[in-house]
Amino acid sequence: MKRIILASNSPRRQELLKLLGINFEIQVSSWKEMALSNLSPRELCCHNAREKAKAILLSPEEDCIVIGCDTIVVLRNHILEKPETEEDARKMLSLLSGKAHIVYSGLSVRDNKIQKEITEYVKTTVKFRELSSMEIDSYISTGEPFDKAGAYGIQGKGALFVEYINGCYYNVVGLPLVTLYKILLKTGINIWG
């Protein structure tokens, strides 16, 4: 099997790849995610995923696959990024309270040797129940919101806020596994052996 490089330092993405039994290495991409106002959320997450994968510097003869991924949370066409302060997290969680929002992940898989890439996106709807101020403050005190788009992690205590989801759960965690599997098959990688 070709070498597989995950262009991310996200512990959640690493855990998900390990679930599949894929041997991979981590190289943190130098690409800085950016919100470009001329792109739709779907286009933006695909753009960032593609650029993350491209930013991994490899010699042209290296036979490997690079995986780039970008996940964003969107509420009424407004992107909720990772909160920088407790106040940011409080505002985001208050906005999400009682509402449905969309989680998009752009996923880009690049075959370094033949310079071919496949980029797709996944969309999941997440509905929060009504949250009390006490719940929001208690959640913020766990520290969980601070490295996550939309200020919550569905795989942690943030799960207590989620009334339902429509779509891929793993997309909300940060790496849509079924889509990754299908793209890897297109590049000739079968994780079954």
Tab-separated table of C-alpha atoms in Angstrom:
chain	number	residue	atom	x	y	z
A	1	MET	CA	0.000	0.000	0.000
A	2	LYS	CA	1.173	3.524	-0.729
A	3	ARG	CA	2.334	5.758	2.076
A	4	ILE	CA	-0.551	7.788	3.444
A	5	ILE	CA	0.008	11.232	4.931
A	6	LEU	CA	-2.618	13.036	6.988
A	7	ALA	CA	-2.113	16.787	6.548
A	8	SER	CA	-3.583	17.573	9.949
A	9	ASN	CA	-2.634	17.721	13.591
A	10	SER	CA	-6.246	17.107	14.677
A	11	PRO	CA	-6.391	14.348	17.303
A	12	ARG	CA	-9.946	13.559	16.189
A	13	ARG	CA	-8.929	12.954	12.565
A	14	GLN	CA	-6.030	10.811	13.709
A	15	GLU	CA	-8.344	8.711	15.917
A	16	LEU	CA	-10.780	8.203	13.050
A	17	LEU	CA	-8.062	7.027	10.658
A	18	LYS	CA	-6.817	4.633	13.336
A	19	LEU	CA	-10.375	3.214	13.596
A	20	LEU	CA	-10.043	2.090	9.975
A	21	GLY	CA	-6.727	0.404	10.665
A	22	ILE	CA	-4.914	2.612	8.165
A	23	ASN	CA	-1.183	3.065	8.627
A	24	PHE	CA	-0.455	6.738	8.165
A	25	GLU	CA	1.963	9.442	9.113
A	26	ILE	CA	1.203	12.992	10.166
A	27	GLN	CA	2.623	16.059	8.498
A	28	VAL	CA	1.018	19.277	9.646
A	29	SER	CA	0.062	21.448	6.713
A	30	SER	CA	1.417	24.986	6.610
A	31	TRP	CA	-1.807	26.193	4.953
A	32	LYS	CA	-3.733	28.645	7.120
A	33	GLU	CA	-7.481	28.190	6.819
A	34	MET	CA	-9.182	31.319	5.640
A	35	ALA	CA	-12.724	32.517	5.169
A	36	LEU	CA	-13.034	33.892	1.652
A	37	SER	CA	-16.228	35.877	1.258
A	38	ASN	CA	-16.525	35.104	-2.458
A	39	LEU	CA	-16.851	31.348	-1.786
A	40	SER	CA	-19.890	29.446	-0.529
A	41	PRO	CA	-19.335	27.321	2.615
A	42	ARG	CA	-19.150	24.204	0.427
A	43	GLU	CA	-16.570	25.801	-1.872
A	44	LEU	CA	-14.609	27.189	1.079
A	45	CYS	CA	-14.156	23.883	2.904
A	46	CYS	CA	-13.130	22.196	-0.376
A	47	HIS	CA	-10.668	25.010	-1.126
A	48	ASN	CA	-9.073	24.781	2.322
A	49	ALA	CA	-8.892	20.969	2.188
A	50	ARG	CA	-7.243	21.054	-1.243
A	51	GLU	CA	-4.718	23.704	-0.179
A	52	LYS	CA	-3.876	21.812	3.029
A	53	ALA	CA	-3.023	18.724	0.976
A	54	LYS	CA	-1.039	20.736	-1.589
A	55	ALA	CA	1.006	22.484	1.129
A	56	ILE	CA	2.674	19.216	2.140
A	57	LEU	CA	6.029	19.501	0.391
A	58	LEU	CA	7.127	16.265	-1.210
A	59	SER	CA	9.538	15.394	-3.975
A	60	PRO	CA	7.706	14.504	-7.223
A	61	GLU	CA	8.880	10.878	-7.199
A	62	GLU	CA	7.442	10.103	-3.748
A	63	ASP	CA	4.647	7.574	-4.191
A	64	CYS	CA	2.170	8.600	-1.520
A	65	ILE	CA	-1.333	9.843	-0.842
A	66	VAL	CA	-1.967	13.075	1.079
A	67	ILE	CA	-5.285	13.636	2.863
A	68	GLY	CA	-6.428	17.189	3.547
A	69	CYS	CA	-9.661	18.001	5.341
A	70	ASP	CA	-11.442	21.141	6.511
A	71	THR	CA	-14.619	21.216	8.599
A	72	ILE	CA	-16.793	24.280	9.072
A	73	VAL	CA	-20.015	24.993	10.953
A	74	VAL	CA	-22.619	27.191	9.286
A	75	LEU	CA	-25.676	28.778	10.859
A	76	ARG	CA	-27.918	30.714	8.465
A	77	ASN	CA	-25.072	31.314	5.968
A	78	HIS	CA	-22.769	32.550	8.764
A	79	ILE	CA	-19.591	30.540	9.388
A	80	LEU	CA	-18.861	29.810	13.043
A	81	GLU	CA	-15.120	29.338	13.333
A	82	LYS	CA	-13.100	28.094	16.305
A	83	PRO	CA	-13.702	30.349	19.314
A	84	GLU	CA	-10.712	32.296	20.589
A	85	THR	CA	-12.190	33.363	23.932
A	86	GLU	CA	-14.807	32.190	26.399
A	87	GLU	CA	-17.044	35.009	25.191
A	88	ASP	CA	-16.708	33.783	21.574
A	89	ALA	CA	-17.674	30.266	22.675
A	90	ARG	CA	-20.622	31.577	24.718
A	91	LYS	CA	-21.933	33.597	21.733
A	92	MET	CA	-21.622	30.637	19.358
A	93	LEU	CA	-23.312	28.160	21.674
A	94	SER	CA	-26.095	30.667	22.410
A	95	LEU	CA	-26.634	31.128	18.661
A	96	LEU	CA	-26.776	27.353	18.099
A	97	SER	CA	-29.163	26.761	21.029
A	98	GLY	CA	-32.504	25.386	19.803
A	99	LYS	CA	-31.523	25.611	16.127
A	100	ALA	CA	-30.389	23.409	13.278
A	101	HIS	CA	-27.067	24.169	11.635
A	102	ILE	CA	-24.959	22.640	8.874
A	103	VAL	CA	-21.541	21.029	9.209
A	104	TYR	CA	-19.542	20.865	5.975
A	105	SER	CA	-16.296	18.993	5.491
A	106	GLY	CA	-14.168	19.342	2.419
A	107	LEU	CA	-12.019	16.271	1.819
A	108	SER	CA	-9.126	16.295	-0.635
A	109	VAL	CA	-7.041	13.221	-1.426
A	110	ARG	CA	-3.953	13.864	-3.534
A	111	ASP	CA	-1.823	11.248	-5.259
A	112	ASN	CA	1.602	12.868	-5.154
A	113	LYS	CA	3.294	10.774	-7.836
A	114	ILE	CA	0.731	11.341	-10.594
A	115	GLN	CA	-0.297	14.793	-9.283
A	116	LYS	CA	-3.986	13.889	-9.283
A	117	GLU	CA	-6.428	14.988	-6.619
A	118	ILE	CA	-10.014	14.165	-5.799
A	119	THR	CA	-11.914	16.693	-3.689
A	120	GLU	CA	-15.437	16.205	-2.398
A	121	TYR	CA	-17.578	17.639	0.352
A	122	VAL	CA	-20.011	16.213	2.876
A	123	LYS	CA	-22.918	18.054	4.493
A	124	THR	CA	-24.608	17.096	7.775
A	125	THR	CA	-27.449	18.862	9.562
A	126	VAL	CA	-27.184	19.053	13.352
A	127	LYS	CA	-30.053	20.196	15.587
A	128	PHE	CA	-29.299	21.512	19.078
A	129	ARG	CA	-31.836	21.444	21.875
A	130	GLU	CA	-32.412	24.611	23.908
A	131	LEU	CA	-29.409	25.234	26.153
A	132	SER	CA	-29.457	26.994	29.505
A	133	SER	CA	-26.824	29.565	30.466
A	134	MET	CA	-25.632	27.178	33.172
A	135	GLU	CA	-25.090	24.393	30.623
A	136	ILE	CA	-23.202	26.706	28.275
A	137	ASP	CA	-20.965	28.021	31.065
A	138	SER	CA	-20.346	24.516	32.429
A	139	TYR	CA	-19.429	23.270	28.958
A	140	ILE	CA	-17.053	26.167	28.368
A	141	SER	CA	-15.346	25.397	31.688
A	142	THR	CA	-14.413	21.920	30.345
A	143	GLY	CA	-12.202	23.579	27.707
A	144	GLU	CA	-13.756	21.374	25.029
A	145	PRO	CA	-15.056	24.177	22.758
A	146	PHE	CA	-11.742	25.885	22.030
A	147	ASP	CA	-10.246	23.882	19.188
A	148	LYS	CA	-13.501	23.118	17.432
A	149	ALA	CA	-15.486	24.912	14.749
A	150	GLY	CA	-18.818	26.036	16.192
A	151	ALA	CA	-17.442	25.673	19.749
A	152	TYR	CA	-18.563	22.092	20.357
A	153	GLY	CA	-17.464	18.511	19.913
A	154	ILE	CA	-20.168	15.970	19.178
A	155	GLN	CA	-17.840	13.173	20.304
A	156	GLY	CA	-17.445	14.698	23.796
A	157	LYS	CA	-19.743	16.388	26.273
A	158	GLY	CA	-21.104	18.478	23.398
A	159	ALA	CA	-23.098	15.354	22.483
A	160	LEU	CA	-25.495	16.321	25.294
A	161	PHE	CA	-26.581	19.350	23.249
A	162	VAL	CA	-27.449	17.446	20.063
A	163	GLU	CA	-31.101	16.569	19.585
A	164	TYR	CA	-30.547	14.864	16.228
A	165	ILE	CA	-28.331	14.747	13.175
A	166	ASN	CA	-29.188	14.143	9.535
A	167	GLY	CA	-26.170	12.849	7.662
A	168	CYS	CA	-22.731	11.491	8.466
A	169	TYR	CA	-21.802	11.518	12.167
A	170	TYR	CA	-18.084	11.279	11.372
A	171	ASN	CA	-18.361	14.399	9.242
A	172	VAL	CA	-19.368	16.306	12.381
A	173	VAL	CA	-16.385	14.829	14.243
A	174	GLY	CA	-14.133	16.099	11.439
A	175	LEU	CA	-13.429	13.328	8.908
A	176	PRO	CA	-16.254	11.805	6.813
A	177	LEU	CA	-15.111	8.183	6.734
A	178	VAL	CA	-17.419	6.763	4.033
A	179	THR	CA	-16.444	9.535	1.631
A	180	LEU	CA	-12.764	9.015	2.445
A	181	TYR	CA	-13.124	5.282	1.817
A	182	LYS	CA	-14.761	5.871	-1.581
A	183	ILE	CA	-12.076	8.355	-2.623
A	184	LEU	CA	-9.288	6.005	-1.523
A	185	LEU	CA	-10.844	3.233	-3.639
A	186	LYS	CA	-10.757	5.596	-6.643
A	187	THR	CA	-7.033	6.104	-6.040
A	188	GLY	CA	-6.432	2.344	-5.935
A	189	ILE	CA	-6.233	1.946	-2.157
A	190	ASN	CA	-8.367	-0.767	-0.639
A	191	ILE	CA	-8.166	-0.731	3.158
A	192	TRP	CA	-9.464	-4.317	3.295
A	193	GLY	CA	-6.041	-5.483	2.125
